[in-house]
mmCIF file of C-alpha atoms in Angstrom:
data_model
loop_
_atom_site.group_PDB
_atom_site.id
_atom_site.type_symbol
_atom_site.label_atom_id
_atom_site.label_comp_id
_atom_site.label_asym_id
_atom_site.label_seq_id
_atom_site.Cartn_x
_atom_site.Cartn_y
_atom_site.Cartn_z
ATOM 1 C CA UNK M 1 1.889 13.030 77.558
ATOM 2 C CA UNK M 2 1.569 14.821 80.968
ATOM 3 C CA UNK M 3 -1.909 15.677 82.260
ATOM 4 C CA UNK M 4 -2.227 18.843 81.364
ATOM 5 C CA UNK M 5 -1.103 17.815 77.681
ATOM 6 C CA UNK M 6 -4.184 15.074 77.902
ATOM 7 C CA UNK M 7 -6.596 17.867 79.220
ATOM 8 C CA UNK M 8 -5.258 20.787 76.358
ATOM 9 C CA UNK M 9 -6.094 18.145 73.522
ATOM 10 C CA UNK M 10 -9.616 17.118 75.225
ATOM 11 C CA UNK M 11 -10.114 20.997 75.410
ATOM 12 C CA UNK M 12 -9.020 21.204 71.686
ATOM 13 C CA UNK M 13 -11.591 18.118 70.530
ATOM 14 C CA UNK M 14 -14.506 20.127 72.629
ATOM 15 C CA UNK M 15 -13.763 23.746 70.997
ATOM 16 C CA UNK M 16 -13.565 21.781 67.566
ATOM 17 C CA UNK M 17 -16.620 19.929 68.115
ATOM 18 C CA UNK M 18 -18.522 22.917 68.881
ATOM 19 C CA UNK M 19 -17.111 25.332 66.717
ATOM 20 C CA UNK M 20 -16.254 23.282 63.533
ATOM 21 C CA UNK M 21 -16.001 26.232 61.029
ATOM 22 C CA UNK M 22 -13.617 27.799 63.403
ATOM 23 C CA UNK M 23 -9.804 27.418 62.221
ATOM 24 C CA UNK M 24 -6.988 26.899 65.024
ATOM 25 C CA UNK M 25 -4.825 29.596 65.653
ATOM 26 C CA UNK M 26 -0.698 28.706 65.563
ATOM 27 C CA UNK M 27 0.170 31.299 67.896
ATOM 28 C CA UNK M 28 -2.293 31.515 70.929
ATOM 29 C CA UNK M 29 -0.210 33.430 72.696
ATOM 30 C CA UNK M 30 0.092 36.226 70.439
ATOM 31 C CA UNK M 31 -2.729 36.711 68.717
ATOM 32 C CA UNK M 32 -1.628 39.541 66.299
ATOM 33 C CA UNK M 33 1.567 37.702 65.211
ATOM 34 C CA UNK M 34 -0.973 35.342 63.234
ATOM 35 C CA UNK M 35 -1.611 35.827 59.590
ATOM 36 C CA UNK M 36 -4.784 37.689 58.512
ATOM 37 C CA UNK M 37 -5.416 34.661 56.563
ATOM 38 C CA UNK M 38 -5.932 32.486 59.661
ATOM 39 C CA UNK M 39 -7.530 35.172 61.655
ATOM 40 C CA UNK M 40 -10.986 35.087 59.491
ATOM 41 C CA UNK M 41 -12.941 33.085 61.832
ATOM 42 C CA UNK M 42 -10.211 31.107 64.558
ATOM 43 C CA UNK M 43 -9.723 30.245 68.207
ATOM 44 C CA UNK M 44 -6.634 29.729 70.062
ATOM 45 C CA UNK M 45 -5.847 27.702 73.582
ATOM 46 C CA UNK M 46 -3.444 28.936 75.595
ATOM 47 C CA UNK M 47 -2.025 27.427 78.584
ATOM 48 C CA UNK M 48 -2.199 29.273 81.831
ATOM 49 C CA UNK M 49 -0.600 29.658 85.299
ATOM 50 C CA UNK M 50 -1.231 26.687 87.031
ATOM 51 C CA UNK M 51 -1.089 26.388 91.402
ATOM 52 C CA UNK M 52 -0.566 23.587 93.891
ATOM 53 C CA UNK M 53 -4.156 23.366 95.770
ATOM 54 C CA UNK M 54 -2.121 21.370 98.507
ATOM 55 C CA UNK M 55 -4.563 18.631 99.022
ATOM 56 C CA UNK M 56 -3.003 15.294 98.545
ATOM 57 C CA UNK M 57 -4.390 12.045 98.175
ATOM 58 C CA UNK M 58 -2.103 9.672 98.741
ATOM 59 C CA UNK M 59 0.435 9.880 95.581
ATOM 60 C CA UNK M 60 -1.787 12.595 94.150
ATOM 61 C CA UNK M 61 -1.964 15.907 94.326
ATOM 62 C CA UNK M 62 -4.738 18.296 92.982
ATOM 63 C CA UNK M 63 -3.758 21.091 90.951
ATOM 64 C CA UNK M 64 -5.723 24.087 89.318
ATOM 65 C CA UNK M 65 -4.629 25.686 85.786
ATOM 66 C CA UNK M 66 -6.001 28.387 84.070
ATOM 67 C CA UNK M 67 -6.026 27.750 79.945
ATOM 68 C CA UNK M 68 -7.193 30.761 77.920
ATOM 69 C CA UNK M 69 -9.625 30.132 74.881
ATOM 70 C CA UNK M 70 -9.314 32.767 72.541
ATOM 71 C CA UNK M 71 -12.405 33.797 69.770
ATOM 72 C CA UNK M 72 -11.442 35.953 66.714
ATOM 73 C CA UNK M 73 -13.313 36.748 63.859
ATOM 74 C CA UNK M 74 -12.615 39.164 61.065
ATOM 75 C CA UNK M 75 -14.985 43.006 60.918
ATOM 76 C CA UNK M 76 -15.459 43.256 57.097
ATOM 77 C CA UNK M 77 -17.757 45.824 57.542
ATOM 78 C CA UNK M 78 -17.392 49.653 56.725
ATOM 79 C CA UNK M 79 -17.232 51.928 59.403
ATOM 80 C CA UNK M 80 -20.558 53.058 58.891
ATOM 81 C CA UNK M 81 -22.504 49.504 59.031
ATOM 82 C CA UNK M 82 -23.761 49.319 62.399
ATOM 83 C CA UNK M 83 -26.504 46.631 61.770
ATOM 84 C CA UNK M 84 -23.524 44.653 60.184
ATOM 85 C CA UNK M 85 -21.295 45.142 62.751
ATOM 86 C CA UNK M 86 -23.661 44.048 65.654
ATOM 87 C CA UNK M 87 -23.833 40.964 63.513
ATOM 88 C CA UNK M 88 -20.515 40.176 63.897
ATOM 89 C CA UNK M 89 -20.071 41.264 67.486
ATOM 90 C CA UNK M 90 -23.574 38.689 68.013
ATOM 91 C CA UNK M 91 -21.845 35.917 66.004
ATOM 92 C CA UNK M 92 -18.885 35.937 68.169
ATOM 93 C CA UNK M 93 -20.626 36.087 71.173
ATOM 94 C CA UNK M 94 -22.730 32.984 70.292
ATOM 95 C CA UNK M 95 -19.596 31.221 69.826
ATOM 96 C CA UNK M 96 -18.720 32.247 73.706
ATOM 97 C CA UNK M 97 -22.146 31.104 74.640
ATOM 98 C CA UNK M 98 -21.886 27.416 72.792
ATOM 99 C CA UNK M 99 -18.361 26.965 74.265
ATOM 100 C CA UNK M 100 -19.786 28.300 78.068
ATOM 101 C CA UNK M 101 -22.571 25.919 77.819
ATOM 102 C CA UNK M 102 -20.210 23.211 76.611
ATOM 103 C CA UNK M 103 -17.966 23.247 79.689
ATOM 104 C CA UNK M 104 -20.355 23.754 81.972
ATOM 105 C CA UNK M 105 -22.348 20.975 80.800
ATOM 106 C CA UNK M 106 -22.338 17.895 83.181
ATOM 107 C CA UNK M 107 -21.312 15.772 79.767
ATOM 108 C CA UNK M 108 -18.010 17.174 78.783
ATOM 109 C CA UNK M 109 -15.511 14.992 80.229
ATOM 110 C CA UNK M 110 -12.101 16.245 79.648
ATOM 111 C CA UNK M 111 -9.878 13.624 81.088
ATOM 112 C CA UNK M 112 -10.455 10.946 83.630
ATOM 113 C CA UNK M 113 -8.159 13.217 86.143
ATOM 114 C CA UNK M 114 -10.159 16.537 85.930
ATOM 115 C CA UNK M 115 -11.917 17.255 88.917
ATOM 116 C CA UNK M 116 -13.950 20.080 87.497
ATOM 117 C CA UNK M 117 -13.812 22.424 84.762
ATOM 118 C CA UNK M 118 -15.593 26.114 85.216
ATOM 119 C CA UNK M 119 -15.359 29.008 82.848
ATOM 120 C CA UNK M 120 -14.689 31.781 85.348
ATOM 121 C CA UNK M 121 -14.878 34.604 83.338
ATOM 122 C CA UNK M 122 -14.456 36.492 79.650
ATOM 123 C CA UNK M 123 -12.903 39.595 78.116
ATOM 124 C CA UNK M 124 -15.683 40.869 76.582
ATOM 125 C CA UNK M 125 -15.436 41.519 72.870
ATOM 126 C CA UNK M 126 -11.916 43.429 71.922
ATOM 127 C CA UNK M 127 -11.288 45.522 69.022
ATOM 128 C CA UNK M 128 -8.107 44.556 67.221
ATOM 129 C CA UNK M 129 -6.841 46.727 64.572
ATOM 130 C CA UNK M 130 -4.578 45.118 62.595
ATOM 131 C CA UNK M 131 -2.112 46.013 59.659
ATOM 132 C CA UNK M 132 -4.286 44.514 57.199
ATOM 133 C CA UNK M 133 -7.496 44.060 58.597
ATOM 134 C CA UNK M 134 -9.642 44.450 61.737
ATOM 135 C CA UNK M 135 -10.892 41.855 64.310
ATOM 136 C CA UNK M 136 -13.449 41.436 67.016
ATOM 137 C CA UNK M 137 -11.998 38.876 69.732
ATOM 138 C CA UNK M 138 -13.236 37.454 73.273
ATOM 139 C CA UNK M 139 -10.799 35.548 75.795
ATOM 140 C CA UNK M 140 -13.046 33.398 78.093
ATOM 141 C CA UNK M 141 -10.871 32.007 81.130
ATOM 142 C CA UNK M 142 -11.217 28.108 81.674
ATOM 143 C CA UNK M 143 -10.193 27.078 85.406
ATOM 144 C CA UNK M 144 -9.368 23.372 85.231
ATOM 145 C CA UNK M 145 -8.838 21.238 88.572
ATOM 146 C CA UNK M 146 -6.897 18.105 87.782
ATOM 147 C CA UNK M 147 -5.207 15.002 89.674
ATOM 148 C CA UNK M 148 -1.515 15.252 89.373
ATOM 149 C CA UNK M 149 1.009 12.029 90.506
ATOM 150 C CA UNK M 150 3.462 12.808 92.431
ATOM 151 C CA UNK M 151 5.723 9.901 91.951
#
């Protein structure tokens, strides 16, 4: 397995531990292409772009790669239920905060090759109007700096 695969699996382990009631999306790259049954309360992890930091130590290069974490929850309230909708918004934001704290914690080890992992931004709560249901989603960007062997 590659270093990126190891880091990916470690991120999935952190998310599934911190958010045990969330299901995993089969397609984290196109949220609206997943079935509505899965989207009731779920997460996805997409591997993003990487860049060589040009810092070498012997035969090891340091890379920085973005991972996008999607948190999605179904909106089952009516349009006029302001309190119910606010509750759904706060619940998904609580999940975002839980993951933020987990990745910012010094105790979180993603891989022996990881130098640092930082949540750099999030999208805020986005409304998704699906064909059969409505959803709220937040995308978080986790930037991971890691060592990659050049040999």
